[in-house]
Amino acid sequence: MSSVVANLVEIRDLHFSYGKRSILSGLQMDFPRGKVVAVMGGSGSGKTTVLRLIGGQIRPQRGHVKVQGQVVHKLNTAGLYLLRRKMGMLFQHGALFTDLTVYENVAFPLREHTDLSEELIRNLVLMKLHAVGLRNAAKLKPGEISGGMARRVALARSIALDPELIMYDEPFAGLDPISMGVTANLIRNLNTALGSTTVLVSHDVKECFAIADYVYFLSQGKIVAHGTPDEMMVSTDPYVKQFVNAEADGPVPFHYPGKSLADDLGLGVQV
Ligand SMILES: Nc1ncnc2c1ncn2[C@@H]1O[C@H](COP(=O)(O)OP(=O)(O)O)[C@@H](O)[C@H]1O
Ligand SMILES: [Mg+2]
């Protein structure tokens, strides 16, 4: 692929809308090689949309995402396929195949994307399962392991192809506090072990701040703050403070944008 660039992923002036509804407006983000970068924000702020633009599942109306110096939305089908092979993705609610064993779940992307021999696949799967501490659970089905363990299997599956870029969408969702910590450490350690770059989408402040090198805060499709976790901890920005302290009152609106209640009720006054 093209020459080595410092930022594995670069986002410039990125605009995206669904029909007339603007979802992202004017994003500027850098994801340097080897780093873990968190994209944080409330539900509906556009985090998953950013991942879908990086993966080329959707196209921006303006601006671009570059991965390894290539503009994603200008790639042809073959180019996009090649690029996606270098990306590992842990989808939000990304479930394991319940009928397949842990082993077969991790082997799945290897069988889909490579012509490796069974012997090689076996070695790779066992290495990935070993990395997440579940080599001895290889024969079990997802229904026979805990939620935290299942998430680790999903992690192993997302790194099966040794991706240069790993994207996690809400990897801590639904986990108990201990499993959250275990998963966070694993995300950090896998990035180091693979020499990859991680995009971590989440709203969990504690976990993200513990492992991220850099954090972007997204609100209503815009970057409202960014910096290292240490910088964010002492930020006086009202949005960051509200988010970090999980306060109900602040610049983040509680209501989904749209008509006011008064208008909806047909009243001429503000409620
Ligand atoms: N396929 C779609 N069609 C229309 N609107 C969508 C679609 N997917 C997401 N949205 C809207 O885009 C906004 C951002 O969504 P998303 O990126 O999933 O947010 P987040 O991941 O931060 O919760 C939300 O308001 C959501 O309702
Ligand atoms: Mg999402």
CSV table of N, CA, C and O and ligand atoms in Angstrom, one decimal, residues 44 47-49 92 169-170 201, ligand 2:
chain,number,residue,atom,x,y,z
A,44,GLY,N,-26.6,8.7,20.1
A,44,GLY,CA,-27.1,9.5,19.0
A,44,GLY,C,-26.2,10.6,18.6
A,44,GLY,O,-26.5,11.4,17.7
A,47,LYS,N,-21.3,8.6,16.8
A,47,LYS,CA,-20.1,7.8,17.0
A,47,LYS,C,-20.1,6.7,16.0
A,47,LYS,O,-19.0,6.5,15.3
A,48,THR,N,-21.1,5.9,16.0
A,48,THR,CA,-21.1,4.7,15.1
A,48,THR,C,-21.0,5.2,13.6
A,48,THR,O,-20.4,4.6,12.8
A,49,THR,N,-21.7,6.3,13.3
A,49,THR,CA,-21.6,6.9,12.0
A,49,THR,C,-20.1,7.1,11.6
A,49,THR,O,-19.8,6.9,10.4
A,92,GLN,N,-21.2,-2.9,17.6
A,92,GLN,CA,-22.1,-2.7,18.7
A,92,GLN,C,-23.2,-3.8,18.7
A,92,GLN,O,-23.7,-4.1,17.6
A,169,ASP,N,-16.9,-0.7,18.8
A,169,ASP,CA,-18.1,0.1,19.0
A,169,ASP,C,-18.8,-0.3,20.3
A,169,ASP,O,-19.4,-1.4,20.4
A,170,GLU,N,-18.7,0.5,21.3
A,170,GLU,CA,-19.3,0.2,22.6
A,170,GLU,C,-18.9,-1.1,23.2
A,170,GLU,O,-19.7,-1.9,23.5
A,201,VAL,N,-14.9,3.5,20.4
A,201,VAL,CA,-16.1,4.3,20.5
A,201,VAL,C,-16.8,3.9,21.8
A,201,VAL,O,-17.1,2.7,22.0
B,2,MG,MG,-23.5,3.8,18.3
